Tab-separated table of C-alpha atoms in Angstrom:
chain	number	residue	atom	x	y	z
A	1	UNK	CA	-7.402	-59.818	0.710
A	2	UNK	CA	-8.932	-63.317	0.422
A	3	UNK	CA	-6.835	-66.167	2.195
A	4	UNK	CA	-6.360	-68.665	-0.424
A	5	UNK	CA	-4.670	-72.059	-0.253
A	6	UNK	CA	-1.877	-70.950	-1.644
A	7	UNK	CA	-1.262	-68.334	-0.004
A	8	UNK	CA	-1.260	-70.968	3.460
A	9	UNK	CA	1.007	-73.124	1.544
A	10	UNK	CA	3.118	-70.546	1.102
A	11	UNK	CA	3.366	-69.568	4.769
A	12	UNK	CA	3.512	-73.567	5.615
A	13	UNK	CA	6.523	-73.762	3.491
A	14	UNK	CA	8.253	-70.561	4.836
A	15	UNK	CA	7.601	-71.424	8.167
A	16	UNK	CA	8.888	-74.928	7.917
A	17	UNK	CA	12.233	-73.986	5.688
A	18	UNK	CA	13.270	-70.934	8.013
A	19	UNK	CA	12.494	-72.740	11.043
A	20	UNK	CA	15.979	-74.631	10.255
A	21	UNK	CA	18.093	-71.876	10.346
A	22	UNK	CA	17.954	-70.899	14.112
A	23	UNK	CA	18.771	-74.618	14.881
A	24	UNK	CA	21.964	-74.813	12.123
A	25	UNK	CA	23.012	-71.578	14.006
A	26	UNK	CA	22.641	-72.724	17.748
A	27	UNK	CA	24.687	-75.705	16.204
A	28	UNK	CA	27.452	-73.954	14.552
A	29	UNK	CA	27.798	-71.994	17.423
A	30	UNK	CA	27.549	-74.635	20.788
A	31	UNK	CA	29.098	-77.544	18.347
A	32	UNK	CA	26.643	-79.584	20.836
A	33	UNK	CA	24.549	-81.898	19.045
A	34	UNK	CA	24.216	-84.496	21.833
A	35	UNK	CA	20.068	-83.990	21.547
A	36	UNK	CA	19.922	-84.275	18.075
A	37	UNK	CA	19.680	-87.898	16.575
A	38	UNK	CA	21.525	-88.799	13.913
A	39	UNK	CA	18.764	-90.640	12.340
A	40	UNK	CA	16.398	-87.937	12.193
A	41	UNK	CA	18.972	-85.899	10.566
A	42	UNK	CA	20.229	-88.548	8.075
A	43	UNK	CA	16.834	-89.369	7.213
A	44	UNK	CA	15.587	-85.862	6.822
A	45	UNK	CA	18.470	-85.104	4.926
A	46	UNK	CA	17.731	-87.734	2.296
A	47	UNK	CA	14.098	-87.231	2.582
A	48	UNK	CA	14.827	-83.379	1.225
A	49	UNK	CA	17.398	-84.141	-0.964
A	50	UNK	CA	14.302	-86.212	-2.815
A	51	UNK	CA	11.873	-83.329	-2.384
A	52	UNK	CA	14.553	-81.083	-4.589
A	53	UNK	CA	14.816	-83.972	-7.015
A	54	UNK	CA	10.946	-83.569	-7.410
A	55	UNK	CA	10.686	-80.707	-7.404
A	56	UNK	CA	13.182	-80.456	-10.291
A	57	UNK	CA	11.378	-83.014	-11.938
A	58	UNK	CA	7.830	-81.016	-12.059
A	59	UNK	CA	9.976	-77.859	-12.394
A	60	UNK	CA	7.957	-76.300	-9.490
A	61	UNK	CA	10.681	-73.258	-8.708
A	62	UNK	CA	8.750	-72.714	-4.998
A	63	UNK	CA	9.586	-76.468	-4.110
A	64	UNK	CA	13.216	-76.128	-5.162
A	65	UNK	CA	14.037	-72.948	-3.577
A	66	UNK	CA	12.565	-74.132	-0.488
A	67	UNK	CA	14.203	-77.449	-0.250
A	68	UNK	CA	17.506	-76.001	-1.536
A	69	UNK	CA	17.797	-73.978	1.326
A	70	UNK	CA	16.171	-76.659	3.555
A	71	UNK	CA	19.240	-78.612	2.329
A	72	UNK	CA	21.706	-76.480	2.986
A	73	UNK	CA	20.719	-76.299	6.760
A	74	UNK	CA	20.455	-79.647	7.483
A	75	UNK	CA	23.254	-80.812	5.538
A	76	UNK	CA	25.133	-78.652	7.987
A	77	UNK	CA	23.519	-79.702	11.043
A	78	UNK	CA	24.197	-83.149	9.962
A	79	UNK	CA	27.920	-82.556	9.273
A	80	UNK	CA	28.575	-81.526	13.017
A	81	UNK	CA	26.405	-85.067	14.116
A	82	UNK	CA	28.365	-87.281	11.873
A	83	UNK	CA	31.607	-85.318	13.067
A	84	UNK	CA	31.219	-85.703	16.752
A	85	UNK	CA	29.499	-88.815	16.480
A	86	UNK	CA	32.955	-90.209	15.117
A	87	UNK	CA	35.116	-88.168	17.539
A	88	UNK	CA	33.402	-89.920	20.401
A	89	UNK	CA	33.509	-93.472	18.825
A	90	UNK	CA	36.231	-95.272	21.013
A	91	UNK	CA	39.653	-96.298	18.590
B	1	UNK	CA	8.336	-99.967	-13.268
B	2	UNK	CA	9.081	-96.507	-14.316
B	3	UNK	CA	10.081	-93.951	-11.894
B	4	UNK	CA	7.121	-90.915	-12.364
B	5	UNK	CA	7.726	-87.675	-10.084
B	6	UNK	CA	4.069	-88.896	-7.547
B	7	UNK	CA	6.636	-91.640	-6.469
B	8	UNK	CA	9.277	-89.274	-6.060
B	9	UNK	CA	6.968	-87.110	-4.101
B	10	UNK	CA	5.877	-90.197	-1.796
B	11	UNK	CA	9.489	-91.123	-1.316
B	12	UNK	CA	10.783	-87.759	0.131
B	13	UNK	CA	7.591	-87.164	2.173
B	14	UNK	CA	7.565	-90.638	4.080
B	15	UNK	CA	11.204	-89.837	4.780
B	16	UNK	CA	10.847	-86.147	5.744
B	17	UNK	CA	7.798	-87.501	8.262
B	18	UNK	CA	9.299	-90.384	9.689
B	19	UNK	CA	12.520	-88.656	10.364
B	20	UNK	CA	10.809	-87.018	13.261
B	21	UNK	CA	10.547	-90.448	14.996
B	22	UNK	CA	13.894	-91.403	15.751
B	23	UNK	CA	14.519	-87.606	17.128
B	24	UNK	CA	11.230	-88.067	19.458
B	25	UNK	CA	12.064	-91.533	20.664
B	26	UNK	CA	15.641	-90.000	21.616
B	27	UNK	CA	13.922	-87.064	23.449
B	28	UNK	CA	11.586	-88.777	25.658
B	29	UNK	CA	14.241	-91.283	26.027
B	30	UNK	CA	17.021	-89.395	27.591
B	31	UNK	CA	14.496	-85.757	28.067
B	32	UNK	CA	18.243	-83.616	26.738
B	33	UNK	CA	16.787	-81.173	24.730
B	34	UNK	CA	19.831	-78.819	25.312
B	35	UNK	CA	20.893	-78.933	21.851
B	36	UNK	CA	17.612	-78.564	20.391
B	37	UNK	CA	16.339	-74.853	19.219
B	38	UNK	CA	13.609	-73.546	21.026
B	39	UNK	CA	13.011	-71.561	17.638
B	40	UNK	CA	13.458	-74.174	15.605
B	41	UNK	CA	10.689	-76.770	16.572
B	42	UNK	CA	8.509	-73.267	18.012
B	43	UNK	CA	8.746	-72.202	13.983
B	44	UNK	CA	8.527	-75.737	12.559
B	45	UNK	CA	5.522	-76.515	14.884
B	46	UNK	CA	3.456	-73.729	13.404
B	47	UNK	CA	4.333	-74.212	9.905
B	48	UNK	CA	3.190	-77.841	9.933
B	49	UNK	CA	0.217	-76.913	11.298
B	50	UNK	CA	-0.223	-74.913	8.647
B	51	UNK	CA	0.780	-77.810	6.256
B	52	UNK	CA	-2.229	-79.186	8.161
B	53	UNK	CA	-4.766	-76.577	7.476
B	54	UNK	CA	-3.423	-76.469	3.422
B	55	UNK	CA	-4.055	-80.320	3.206
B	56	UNK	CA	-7.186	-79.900	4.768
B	57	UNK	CA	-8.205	-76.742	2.527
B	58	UNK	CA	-7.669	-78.453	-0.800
B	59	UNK	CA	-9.017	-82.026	0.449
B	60	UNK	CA	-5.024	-83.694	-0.195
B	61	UNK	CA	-5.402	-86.876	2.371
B	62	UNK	CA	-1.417	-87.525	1.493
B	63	UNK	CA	-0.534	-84.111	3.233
B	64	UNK	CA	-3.348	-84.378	5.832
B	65	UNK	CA	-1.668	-87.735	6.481
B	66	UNK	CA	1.884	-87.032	6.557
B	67	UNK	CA	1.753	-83.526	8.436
B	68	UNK	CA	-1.130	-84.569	11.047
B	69	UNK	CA	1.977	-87.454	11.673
B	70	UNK	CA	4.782	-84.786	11.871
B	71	UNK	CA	2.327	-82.620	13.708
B	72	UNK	CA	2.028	-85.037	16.841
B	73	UNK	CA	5.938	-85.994	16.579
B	74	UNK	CA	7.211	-82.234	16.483
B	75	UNK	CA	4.877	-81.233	19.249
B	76	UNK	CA	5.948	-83.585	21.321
B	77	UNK	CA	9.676	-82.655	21.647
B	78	UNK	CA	8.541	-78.986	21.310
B	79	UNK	CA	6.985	-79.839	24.724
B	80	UNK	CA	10.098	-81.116	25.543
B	81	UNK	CA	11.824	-78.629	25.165
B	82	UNK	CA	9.705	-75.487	26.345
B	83	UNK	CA	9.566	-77.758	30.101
B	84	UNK	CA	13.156	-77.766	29.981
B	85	UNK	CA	13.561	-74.217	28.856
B	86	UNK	CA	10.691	-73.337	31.538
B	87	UNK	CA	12.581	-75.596	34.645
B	88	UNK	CA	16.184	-73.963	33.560
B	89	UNK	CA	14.619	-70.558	33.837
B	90	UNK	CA	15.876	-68.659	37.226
B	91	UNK	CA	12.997	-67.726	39.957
């Protein structure tokens, strides 16, 4: 089997989307998310949110699926900063 | 000036890059990495690098660009976190 660039785009792009599932699960388990910045998420967030929109846009079904997912995940992650970033917030 | 899917594209990859830069500012800044998955940026790490080696295969200086970028911020909370994970570790 020849290695061809696609075939180490596709492992870039499974590495890179799966790699946010062990972190949405140490989150929704330990609800700590005192490490994790809430710009990086926010930003991230949006920054894959536009990804999907490409990759709607070019109709590239590898680049949805994988930013879909991608989503998903960090949308989640991001739900438990925002949440405990507004418990902590003094009234 | 009309919206085309390259500026799409260039939107959601300078926000998925420069997301990492708030999270390692906030890691070197307060070295809590408790919250972080070891998995997460060990799996993310290795796919970007592999982003790397895709960019560089098909000549794509936008990719080289963005993931050699991503490549230095990820690996630098990865080693973060694997000195913490390392310390915590019982002799």
């Amino acid at each position: 089997m020849q290695i061809t660039p696609e075939i180490i785009g596709y492992v870039a792009a499974t590495l890179t989307t799966c790699s946010f599932l062990p972190q949405a699960i140490l989150t929704i388990k330990t609800k700590n998310t005192d490490a994790l910045s809430l710009s990086m998420y926010s930003t991230f967030t949006l920054g894959v949110l536009f990804w999907l929109i490409y990759g709607l846009t070019i109709q590239n079904y590898a680049i949805i699926f994988a930013n879909a997912i991608t989503l998903l995940l960090s949308t989640c992650i991001l739900s438990f900063k925002i949440y405990n970033t507004l418990k902590k917030k003094p009234r």
